[in-house]
CSV table of C-alpha atoms in Angstrom, one decimal:
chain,number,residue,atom,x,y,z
Z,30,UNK,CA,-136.4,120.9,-78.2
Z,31,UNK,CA,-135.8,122.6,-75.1
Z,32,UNK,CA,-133.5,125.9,-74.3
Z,33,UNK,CA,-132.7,128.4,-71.7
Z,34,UNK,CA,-135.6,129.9,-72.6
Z,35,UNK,CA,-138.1,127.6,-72.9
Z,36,UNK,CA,-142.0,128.2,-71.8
Z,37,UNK,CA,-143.2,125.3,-70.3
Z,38,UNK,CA,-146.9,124.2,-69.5
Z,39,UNK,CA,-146.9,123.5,-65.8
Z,40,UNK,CA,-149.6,121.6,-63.5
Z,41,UNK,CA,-149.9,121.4,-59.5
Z,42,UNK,CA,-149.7,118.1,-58.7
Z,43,UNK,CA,-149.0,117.8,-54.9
Z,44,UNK,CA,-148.1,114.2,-53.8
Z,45,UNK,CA,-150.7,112.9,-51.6
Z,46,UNK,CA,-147.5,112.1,-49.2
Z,47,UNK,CA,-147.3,115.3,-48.5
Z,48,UNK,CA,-150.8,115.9,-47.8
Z,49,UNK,CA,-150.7,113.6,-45.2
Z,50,UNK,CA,-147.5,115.0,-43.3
Z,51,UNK,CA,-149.9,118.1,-43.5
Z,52,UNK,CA,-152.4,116.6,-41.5
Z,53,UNK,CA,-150.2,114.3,-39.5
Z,54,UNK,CA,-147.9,117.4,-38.2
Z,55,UNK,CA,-151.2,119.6,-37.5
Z,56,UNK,CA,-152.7,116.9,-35.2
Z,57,UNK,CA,-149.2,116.3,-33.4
Z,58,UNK,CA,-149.0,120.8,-32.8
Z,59,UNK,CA,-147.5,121.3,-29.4
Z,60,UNK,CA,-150.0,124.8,-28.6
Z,61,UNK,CA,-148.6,126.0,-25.4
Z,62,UNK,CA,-150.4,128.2,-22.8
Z,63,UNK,CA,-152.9,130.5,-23.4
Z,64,UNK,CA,-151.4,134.2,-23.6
Z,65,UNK,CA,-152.8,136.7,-20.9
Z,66,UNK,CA,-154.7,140.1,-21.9
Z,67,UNK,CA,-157.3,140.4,-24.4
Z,68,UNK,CA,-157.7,138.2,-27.8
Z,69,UNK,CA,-155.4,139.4,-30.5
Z,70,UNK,CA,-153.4,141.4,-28.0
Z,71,UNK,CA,-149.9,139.7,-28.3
Z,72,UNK,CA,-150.5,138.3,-31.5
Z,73,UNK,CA,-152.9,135.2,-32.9
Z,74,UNK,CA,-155.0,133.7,-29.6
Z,75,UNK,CA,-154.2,130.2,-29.5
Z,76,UNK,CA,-158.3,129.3,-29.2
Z,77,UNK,CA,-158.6,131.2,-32.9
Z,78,UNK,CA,-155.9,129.1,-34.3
Z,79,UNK,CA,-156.7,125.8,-33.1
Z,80,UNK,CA,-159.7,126.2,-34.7
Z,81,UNK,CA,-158.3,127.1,-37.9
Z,82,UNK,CA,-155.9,124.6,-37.8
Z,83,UNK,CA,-158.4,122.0,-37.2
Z,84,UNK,CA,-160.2,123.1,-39.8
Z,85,UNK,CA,-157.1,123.1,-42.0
Z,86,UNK,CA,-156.7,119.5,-40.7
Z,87,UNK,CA,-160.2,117.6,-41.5
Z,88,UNK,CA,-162.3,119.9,-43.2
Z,89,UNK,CA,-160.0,122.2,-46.1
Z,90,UNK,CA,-160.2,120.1,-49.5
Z,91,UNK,CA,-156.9,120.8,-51.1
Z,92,UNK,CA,-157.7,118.7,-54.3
Z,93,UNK,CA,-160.7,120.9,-54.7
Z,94,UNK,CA,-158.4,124.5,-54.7
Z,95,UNK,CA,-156.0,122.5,-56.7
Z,96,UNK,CA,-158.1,121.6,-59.5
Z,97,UNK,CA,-159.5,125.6,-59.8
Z,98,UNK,CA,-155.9,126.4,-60.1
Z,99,UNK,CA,-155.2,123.9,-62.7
Z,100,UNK,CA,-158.0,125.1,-64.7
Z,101,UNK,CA,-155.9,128.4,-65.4
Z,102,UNK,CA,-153.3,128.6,-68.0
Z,103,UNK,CA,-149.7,128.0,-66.4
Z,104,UNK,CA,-146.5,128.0,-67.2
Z,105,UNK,CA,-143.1,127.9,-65.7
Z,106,UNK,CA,-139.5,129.0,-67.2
Z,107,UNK,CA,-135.9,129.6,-65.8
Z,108,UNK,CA,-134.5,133.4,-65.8
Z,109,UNK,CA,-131.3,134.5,-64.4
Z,110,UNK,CA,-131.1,131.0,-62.7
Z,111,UNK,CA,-134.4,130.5,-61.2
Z,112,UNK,CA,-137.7,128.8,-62.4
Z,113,UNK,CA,-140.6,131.9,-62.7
Z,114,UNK,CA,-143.9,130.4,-62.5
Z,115,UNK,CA,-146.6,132.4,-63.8
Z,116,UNK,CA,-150.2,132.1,-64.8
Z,117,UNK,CA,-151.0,133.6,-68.5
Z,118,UNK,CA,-154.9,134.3,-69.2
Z,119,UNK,CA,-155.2,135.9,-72.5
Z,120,UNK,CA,-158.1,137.9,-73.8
Z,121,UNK,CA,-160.5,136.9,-76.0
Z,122,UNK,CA,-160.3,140.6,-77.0
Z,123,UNK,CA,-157.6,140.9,-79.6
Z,124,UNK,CA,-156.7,144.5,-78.8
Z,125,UNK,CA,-156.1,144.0,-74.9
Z,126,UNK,CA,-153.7,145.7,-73.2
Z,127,UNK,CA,-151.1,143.0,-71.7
Z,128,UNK,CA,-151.3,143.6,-67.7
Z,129,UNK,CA,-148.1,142.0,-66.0
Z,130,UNK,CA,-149.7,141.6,-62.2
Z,131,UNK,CA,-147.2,141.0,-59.0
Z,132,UNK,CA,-148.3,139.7,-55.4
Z,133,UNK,CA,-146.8,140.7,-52.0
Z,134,UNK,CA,-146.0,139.1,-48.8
Z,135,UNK,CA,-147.9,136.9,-47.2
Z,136,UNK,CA,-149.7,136.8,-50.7
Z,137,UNK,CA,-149.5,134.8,-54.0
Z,138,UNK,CA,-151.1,134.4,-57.3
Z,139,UNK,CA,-153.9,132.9,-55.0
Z,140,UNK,CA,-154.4,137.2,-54.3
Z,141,UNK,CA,-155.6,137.8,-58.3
Z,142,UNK,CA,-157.8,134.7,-58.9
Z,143,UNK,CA,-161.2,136.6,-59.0
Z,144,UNK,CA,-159.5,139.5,-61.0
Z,145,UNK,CA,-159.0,137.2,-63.6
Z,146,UNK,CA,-162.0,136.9,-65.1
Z,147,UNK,CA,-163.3,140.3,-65.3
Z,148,UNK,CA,-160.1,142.1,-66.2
Z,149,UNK,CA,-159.4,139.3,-69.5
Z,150,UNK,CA,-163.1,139.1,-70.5
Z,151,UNK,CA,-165.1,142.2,-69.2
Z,152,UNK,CA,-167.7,141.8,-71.4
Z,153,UNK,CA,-168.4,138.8,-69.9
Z,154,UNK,CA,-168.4,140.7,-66.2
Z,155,UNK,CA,-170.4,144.2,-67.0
Z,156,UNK,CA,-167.9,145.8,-68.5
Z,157,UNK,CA,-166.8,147.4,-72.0
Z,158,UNK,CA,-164.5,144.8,-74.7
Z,159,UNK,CA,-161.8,148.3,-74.3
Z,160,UNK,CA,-160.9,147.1,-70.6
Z,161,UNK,CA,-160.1,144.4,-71.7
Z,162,UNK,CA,-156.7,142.8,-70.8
Z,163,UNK,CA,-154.0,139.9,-71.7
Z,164,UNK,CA,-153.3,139.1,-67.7
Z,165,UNK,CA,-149.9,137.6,-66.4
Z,166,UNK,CA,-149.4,136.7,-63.0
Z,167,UNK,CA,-146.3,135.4,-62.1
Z,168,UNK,CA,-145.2,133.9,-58.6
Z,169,UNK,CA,-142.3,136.1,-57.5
Z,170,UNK,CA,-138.5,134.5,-57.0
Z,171,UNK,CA,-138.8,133.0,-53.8
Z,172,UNK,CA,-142.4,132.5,-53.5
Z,173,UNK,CA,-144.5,129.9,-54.2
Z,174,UNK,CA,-143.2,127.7,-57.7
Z,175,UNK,CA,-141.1,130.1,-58.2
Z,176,UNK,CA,-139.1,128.6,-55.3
Z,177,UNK,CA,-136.8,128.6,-53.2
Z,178,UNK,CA,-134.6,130.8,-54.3
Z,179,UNK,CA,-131.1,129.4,-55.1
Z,180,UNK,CA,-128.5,132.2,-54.7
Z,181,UNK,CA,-128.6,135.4,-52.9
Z,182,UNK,CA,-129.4,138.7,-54.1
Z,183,UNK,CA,-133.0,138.7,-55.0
Z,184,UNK,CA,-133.9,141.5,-54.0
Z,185,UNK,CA,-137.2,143.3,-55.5
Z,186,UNK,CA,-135.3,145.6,-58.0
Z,187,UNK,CA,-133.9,141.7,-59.5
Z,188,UNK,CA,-137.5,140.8,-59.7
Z,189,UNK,CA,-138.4,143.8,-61.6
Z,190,UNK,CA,-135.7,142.6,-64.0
Z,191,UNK,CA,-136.6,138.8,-63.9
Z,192,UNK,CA,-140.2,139.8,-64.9
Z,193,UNK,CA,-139.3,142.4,-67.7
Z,194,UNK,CA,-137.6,139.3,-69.0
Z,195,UNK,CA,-141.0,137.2,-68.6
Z,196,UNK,CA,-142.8,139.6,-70.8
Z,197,UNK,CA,-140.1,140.3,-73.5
Z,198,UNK,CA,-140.0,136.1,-73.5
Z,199,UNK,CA,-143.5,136.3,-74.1
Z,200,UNK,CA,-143.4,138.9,-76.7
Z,201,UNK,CA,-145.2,141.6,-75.2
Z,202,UNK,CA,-143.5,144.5,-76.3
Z,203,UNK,CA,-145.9,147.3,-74.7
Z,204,UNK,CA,-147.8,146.5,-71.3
Z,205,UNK,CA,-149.1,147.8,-68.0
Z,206,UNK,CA,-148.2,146.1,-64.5
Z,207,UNK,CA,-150.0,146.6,-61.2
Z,208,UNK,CA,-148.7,145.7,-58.2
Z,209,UNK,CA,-149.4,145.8,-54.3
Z,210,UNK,CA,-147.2,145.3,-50.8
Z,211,UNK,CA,-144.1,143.6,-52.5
Z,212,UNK,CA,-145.5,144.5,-55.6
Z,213,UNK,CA,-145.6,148.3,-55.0
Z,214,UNK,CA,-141.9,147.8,-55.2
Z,215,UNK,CA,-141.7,145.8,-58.5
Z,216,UNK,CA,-144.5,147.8,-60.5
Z,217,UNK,CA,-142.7,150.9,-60.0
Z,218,UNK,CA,-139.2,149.6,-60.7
Z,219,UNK,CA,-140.7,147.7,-64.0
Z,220,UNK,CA,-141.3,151.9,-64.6
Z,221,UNK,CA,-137.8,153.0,-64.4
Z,222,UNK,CA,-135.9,149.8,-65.7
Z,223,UNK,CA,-138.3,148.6,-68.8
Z,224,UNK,CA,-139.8,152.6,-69.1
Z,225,UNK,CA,-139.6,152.1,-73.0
Z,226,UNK,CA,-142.3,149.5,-72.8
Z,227,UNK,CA,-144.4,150.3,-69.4
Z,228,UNK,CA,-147.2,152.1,-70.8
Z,229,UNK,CA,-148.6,152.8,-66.8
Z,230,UNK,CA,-147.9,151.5,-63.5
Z,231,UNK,CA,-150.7,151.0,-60.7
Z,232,UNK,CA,-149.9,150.2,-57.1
Z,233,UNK,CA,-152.2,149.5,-54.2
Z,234,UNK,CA,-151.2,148.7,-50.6
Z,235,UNK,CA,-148.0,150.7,-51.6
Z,236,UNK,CA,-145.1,151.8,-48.8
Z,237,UNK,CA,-142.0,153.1,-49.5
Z,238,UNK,CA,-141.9,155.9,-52.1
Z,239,UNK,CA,-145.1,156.9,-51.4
Z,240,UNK,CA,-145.1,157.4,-47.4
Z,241,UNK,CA,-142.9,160.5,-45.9
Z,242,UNK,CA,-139.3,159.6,-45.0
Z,243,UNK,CA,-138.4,160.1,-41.7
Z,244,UNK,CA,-140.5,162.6,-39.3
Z,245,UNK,CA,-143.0,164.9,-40.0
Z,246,UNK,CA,-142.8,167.9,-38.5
Z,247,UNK,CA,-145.7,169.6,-36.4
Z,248,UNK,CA,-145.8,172.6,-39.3
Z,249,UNK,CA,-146.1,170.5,-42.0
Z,250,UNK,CA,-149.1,168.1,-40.0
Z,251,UNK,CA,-150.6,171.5,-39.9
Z,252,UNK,CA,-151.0,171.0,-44.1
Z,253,UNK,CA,-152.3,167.9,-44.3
Z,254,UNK,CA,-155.6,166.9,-44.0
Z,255,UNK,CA,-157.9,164.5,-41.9
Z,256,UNK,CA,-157.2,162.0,-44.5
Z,257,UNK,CA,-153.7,162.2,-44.4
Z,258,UNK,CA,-153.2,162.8,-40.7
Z,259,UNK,CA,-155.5,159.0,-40.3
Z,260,UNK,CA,-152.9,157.7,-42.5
Z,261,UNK,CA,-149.6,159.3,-40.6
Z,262,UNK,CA,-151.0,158.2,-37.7
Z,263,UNK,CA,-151.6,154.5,-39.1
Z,264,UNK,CA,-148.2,154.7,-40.3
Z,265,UNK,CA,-146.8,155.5,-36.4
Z,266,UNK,CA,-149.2,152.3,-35.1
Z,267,UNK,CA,-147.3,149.8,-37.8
Z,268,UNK,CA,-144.3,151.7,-36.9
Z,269,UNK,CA,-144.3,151.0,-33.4
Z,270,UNK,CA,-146.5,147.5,-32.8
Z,271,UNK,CA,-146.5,145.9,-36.1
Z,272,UNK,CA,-143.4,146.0,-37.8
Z,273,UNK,CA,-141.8,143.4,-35.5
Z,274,UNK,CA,-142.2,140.6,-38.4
Z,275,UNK,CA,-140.1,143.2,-41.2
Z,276,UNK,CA,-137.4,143.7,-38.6
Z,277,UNK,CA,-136.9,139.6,-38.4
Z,278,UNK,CA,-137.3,138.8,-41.7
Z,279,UNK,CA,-134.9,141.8,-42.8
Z,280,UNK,CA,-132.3,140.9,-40.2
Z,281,UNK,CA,-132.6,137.0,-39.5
Z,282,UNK,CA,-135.1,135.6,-42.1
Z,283,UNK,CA,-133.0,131.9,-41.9
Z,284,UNK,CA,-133.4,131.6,-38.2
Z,285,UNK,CA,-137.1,132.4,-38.5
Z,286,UNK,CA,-137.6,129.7,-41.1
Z,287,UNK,CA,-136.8,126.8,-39.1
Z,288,UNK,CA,-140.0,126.7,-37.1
Z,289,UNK,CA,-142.3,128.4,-39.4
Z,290,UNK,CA,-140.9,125.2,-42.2
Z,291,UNK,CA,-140.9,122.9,-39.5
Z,292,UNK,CA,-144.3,123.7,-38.2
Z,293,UNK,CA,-147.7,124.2,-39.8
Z,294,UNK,CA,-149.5,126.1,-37.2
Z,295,UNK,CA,-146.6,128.2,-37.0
Z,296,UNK,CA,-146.7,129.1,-40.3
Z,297,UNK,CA,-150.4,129.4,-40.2
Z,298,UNK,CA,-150.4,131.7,-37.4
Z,299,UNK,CA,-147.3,134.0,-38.6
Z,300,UNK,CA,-149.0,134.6,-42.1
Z,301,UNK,CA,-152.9,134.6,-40.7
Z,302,UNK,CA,-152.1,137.5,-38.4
Z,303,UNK,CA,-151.2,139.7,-41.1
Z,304,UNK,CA,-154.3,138.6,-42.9
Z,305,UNK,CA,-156.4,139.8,-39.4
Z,306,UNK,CA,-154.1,143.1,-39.1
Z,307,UNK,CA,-154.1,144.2,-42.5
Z,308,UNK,CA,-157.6,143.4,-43.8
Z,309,UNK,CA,-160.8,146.1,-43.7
Z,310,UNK,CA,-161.9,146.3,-40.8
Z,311,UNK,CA,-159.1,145.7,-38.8
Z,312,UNK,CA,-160.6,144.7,-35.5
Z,313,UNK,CA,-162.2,142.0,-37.2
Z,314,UNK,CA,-161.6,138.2,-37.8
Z,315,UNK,CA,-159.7,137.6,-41.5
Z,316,UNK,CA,-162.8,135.6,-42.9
Z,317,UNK,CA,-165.2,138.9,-42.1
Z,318,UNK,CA,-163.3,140.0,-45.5
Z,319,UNK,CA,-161.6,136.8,-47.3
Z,320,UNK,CA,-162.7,133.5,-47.9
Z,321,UNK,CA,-161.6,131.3,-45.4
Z,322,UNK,CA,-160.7,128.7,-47.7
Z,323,UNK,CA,-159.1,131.0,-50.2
Z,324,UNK,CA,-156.9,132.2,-47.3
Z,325,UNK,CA,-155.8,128.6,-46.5
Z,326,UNK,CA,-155.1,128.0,-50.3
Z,327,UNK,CA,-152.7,130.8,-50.1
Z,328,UNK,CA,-150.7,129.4,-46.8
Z,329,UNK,CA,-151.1,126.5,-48.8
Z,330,UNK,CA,-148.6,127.5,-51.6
Z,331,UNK,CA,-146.0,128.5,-49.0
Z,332,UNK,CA,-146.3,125.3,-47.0
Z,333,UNK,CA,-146.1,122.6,-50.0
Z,334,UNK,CA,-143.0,124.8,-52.0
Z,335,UNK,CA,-141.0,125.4,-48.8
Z,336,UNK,CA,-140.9,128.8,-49.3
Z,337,UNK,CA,-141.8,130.6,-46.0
Z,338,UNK,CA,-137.9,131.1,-45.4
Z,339,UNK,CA,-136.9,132.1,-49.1
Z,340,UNK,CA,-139.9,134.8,-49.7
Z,341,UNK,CA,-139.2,136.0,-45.7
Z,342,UNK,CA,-135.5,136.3,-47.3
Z,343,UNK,CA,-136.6,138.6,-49.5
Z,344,UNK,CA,-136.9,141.6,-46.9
Z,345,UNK,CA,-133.2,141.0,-46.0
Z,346,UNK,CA,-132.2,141.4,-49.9
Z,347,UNK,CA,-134.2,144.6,-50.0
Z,348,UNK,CA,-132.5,146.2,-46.9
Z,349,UNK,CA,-129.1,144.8,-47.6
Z,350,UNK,CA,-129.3,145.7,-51.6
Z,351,UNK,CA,-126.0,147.2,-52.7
Z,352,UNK,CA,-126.2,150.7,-54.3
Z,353,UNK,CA,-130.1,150.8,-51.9
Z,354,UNK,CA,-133.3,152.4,-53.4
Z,355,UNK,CA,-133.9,153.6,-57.0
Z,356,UNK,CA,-134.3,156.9,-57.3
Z,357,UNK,CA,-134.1,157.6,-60.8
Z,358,UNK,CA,-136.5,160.3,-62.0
Z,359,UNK,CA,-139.8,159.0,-62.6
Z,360,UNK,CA,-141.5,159.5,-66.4
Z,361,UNK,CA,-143.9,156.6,-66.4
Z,362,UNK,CA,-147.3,157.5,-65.6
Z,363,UNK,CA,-148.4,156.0,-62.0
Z,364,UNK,CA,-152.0,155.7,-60.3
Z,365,UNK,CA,-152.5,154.7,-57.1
Z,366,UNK,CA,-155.4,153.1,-54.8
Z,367,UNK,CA,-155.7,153.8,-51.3
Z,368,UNK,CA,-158.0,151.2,-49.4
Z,369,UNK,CA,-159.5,151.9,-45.9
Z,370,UNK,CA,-156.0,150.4,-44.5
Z,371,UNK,CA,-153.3,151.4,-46.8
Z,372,UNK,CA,-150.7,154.7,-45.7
Z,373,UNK,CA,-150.1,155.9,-49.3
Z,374,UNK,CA,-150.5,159.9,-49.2
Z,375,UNK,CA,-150.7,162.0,-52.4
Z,376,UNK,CA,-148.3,164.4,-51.7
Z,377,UNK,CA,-145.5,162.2,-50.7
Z,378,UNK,CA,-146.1,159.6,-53.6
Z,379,UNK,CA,-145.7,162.7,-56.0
Z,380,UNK,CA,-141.9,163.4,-55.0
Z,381,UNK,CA,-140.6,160.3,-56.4
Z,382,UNK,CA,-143.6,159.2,-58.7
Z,383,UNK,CA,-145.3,160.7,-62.1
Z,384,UNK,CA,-148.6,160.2,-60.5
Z,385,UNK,CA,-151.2,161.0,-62.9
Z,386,UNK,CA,-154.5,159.1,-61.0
Z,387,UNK,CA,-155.3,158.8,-57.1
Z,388,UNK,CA,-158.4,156.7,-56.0
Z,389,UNK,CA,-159.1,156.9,-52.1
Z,390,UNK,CA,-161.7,154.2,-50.7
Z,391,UNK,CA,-163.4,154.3,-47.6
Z,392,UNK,CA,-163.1,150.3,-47.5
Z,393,UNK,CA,-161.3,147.2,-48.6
Z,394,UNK,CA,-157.2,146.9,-46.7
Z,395,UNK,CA,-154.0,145.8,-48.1
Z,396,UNK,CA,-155.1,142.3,-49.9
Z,397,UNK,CA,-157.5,144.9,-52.1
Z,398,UNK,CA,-157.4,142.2,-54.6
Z,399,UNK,CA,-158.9,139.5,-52.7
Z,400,UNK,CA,-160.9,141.7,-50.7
Z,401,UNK,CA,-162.2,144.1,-53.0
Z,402,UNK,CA,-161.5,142.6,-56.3
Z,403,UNK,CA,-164.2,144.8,-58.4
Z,404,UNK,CA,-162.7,148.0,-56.7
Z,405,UNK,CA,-159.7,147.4,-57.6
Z,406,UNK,CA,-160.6,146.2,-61.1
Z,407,UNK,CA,-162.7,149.0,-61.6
Z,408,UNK,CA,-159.7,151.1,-61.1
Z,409,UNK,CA,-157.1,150.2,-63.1
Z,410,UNK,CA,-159.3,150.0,-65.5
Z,411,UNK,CA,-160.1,153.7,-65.4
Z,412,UNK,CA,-156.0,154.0,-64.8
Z,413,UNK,CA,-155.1,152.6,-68.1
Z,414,UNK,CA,-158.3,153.5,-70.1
Z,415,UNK,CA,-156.3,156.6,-71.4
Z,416,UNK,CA,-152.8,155.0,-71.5
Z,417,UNK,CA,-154.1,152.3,-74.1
């Protein structure tokens, strides 16, 4: 008999319909002129995407990706209003650690699939059966099956609460959570709001609350090292030419979402860029450092739930968010990894975080998980091995 709280199995099953409007819309794309300059200059170069789109078009097996996704456990319920998706690996190890993991944007649960594995069974993957971890990966409000969202307000902080929720529903009463981009915003607030039964949060690709605010003056540059300064000065490039995308989608996500619904080259190309930008090396094509097909999967979930508008929206609930950012004293312990691309700097992160555990990595970018997976692996392992 069904309730409000009701765990339900849940199984992609995309209409074949739809498939074909996929395919039918990306042979019809209208591509415009060619933009002057060099490649990559003014955003995605149209000869890049037509490829990719073609590709998309006759050569990406959907069925394929959607029967590797169906092999995992998952489950959908409805809290405060909205269905929460969320894929729910246990153990084989009885004593694991549960390990609540949140995407970003332009990510998805697509971001954690080849975590999976060694972080539930590690010693099945080279690892010791202490790792070992209960895994939980939920599609945030908005995103993916977990959307659209229905009412306003979702901001990240209502996440943090939504998924507290999920893992008192699933009677986890003591767990970890790890989180990047978006989810360097929920992980920490799941510290604050549920700090009774957060035994450790771990961010990567994390921003605000662990970046300066404001400027830094010339005497304080003087402190920081080469390390640092790289990042500052990373910081002051996103700043200035590439934070165009958070400035829509915090100010006018809705009028954005018409095309990028409407059109799947424009969604390809909005969400594709930040995979070019944000992946390790930069100045490299997106495949030099994930899967292209993997890639595709995850434009994939935003295309066939009609979410590019709702997880855009997101943003605008963040910067509109009455009462704005937490800043309740921090007590549970933190640890952070810095990839080759991420901005995070020690010092900053410590004025509003209990960092107790700092890994810097010469390589990997933001989507660490999908680029990097046994890095990051590796390291929250090491994060929670004393937490357990």
């Amino acid at each position: 008999m069904g309730g409000a709280g009701e765990i339900r199995p849940f199984r992609i099953e995309v209409p074949e319909a739809e498939l074909d409007d996929l395919r039918e819309r990306l042979g019809r794309t209208r591509w415009g002129a060619a933009a002057p300059g060099e490649p990559w200059e003014r955003g995605v170069p149209v000869e890049y995407l037509r490829e990719l789109a073609e590709y998309w078009r006759t050569s990406y097996d959907w069925r394929a990706h959607e029967a590797e996704l169906n092999k995992i456990p998952q489950f959908i319920t409805e809290i405060d209003g909205q269905p929460i998706h969320f894929l729910h690996v246990r153990s084989p190890e009885p004593d694991a650690l549960p390990l609540l993991l949140v995407h970003g944007w332009p990510g998805s649960v697509v971001e954690f699939l080849d975590m999976i594995g060694p972080l539930t069974d590690p010693r099945a993957h080279g690892g010791g059966p202490a790792d070992a971890f209960h895994v939980v990966i939920p599609s945030m409000p908005g995103f993916g099956f977990s959307g659209p969202t229905r009412e306003a307000g979702w901001s990240t902080d209502r996440v943090a609460r939504a998924l507290a929720e999920l893992m008192s529903r699933l009677g986890y009463e003591r767990y970890g959570t790890q989180g990047g981009d978006m989810g360097a915003f929920v992980a920490p607030e799941l510290g604050r709001i549920d700090a009774g039964r957060v035994v450790g949060v771990h961010v990567n690709a994390a921003t605000y609350g662990f970046i300066p605010y404001g400027e830094v003056s010339d005497e304080e540059k003087a402190g920081l090292d080469d390390r640092e300064l790289a990042r500052l000065e990373r910081l002051a490039g996103w700043t200035a030419d590439g934070s165009a995308y958070f400035q829509i989608q915090a100010t006018r996500p809705q009028t954005l979402a018409y095309g990028l619904t409407d059109s799947p080259a424009g969604q390809l190309a909005w969400i594709v860029e930040k995979f070019k930008e944000w992946t390790y090396p930069s100045d490299a094509l997106p495949e030099a450092a994930i899967d292209r097909d993997r890639m595709l999967t995850d434009v994939m979930l935003y295309w066939l739930t009609d979410t590019i508008g709702s997880a855009a929206n997101m943003y605008y609930e963040n910067m509109h968010a009455a009462g704005g950012w937490d800043t309740a004293p921090p007590t549970t312990p933190t640890g952070v990894a810095a990839f080759a691309e991420d901005i995070a700097i020690r010092r900053y992160a410590e004025q509003g975080n209990n960092i107790v555990h700092w890994s810097d990595f010469d390589e990997g970018g933001h989507f660490a998980a999908m680029e990097r997976p046994d890095l990051l692996t590796g390291d929250v392992r090491a994060f929670f091995r004393p937490l357990r």
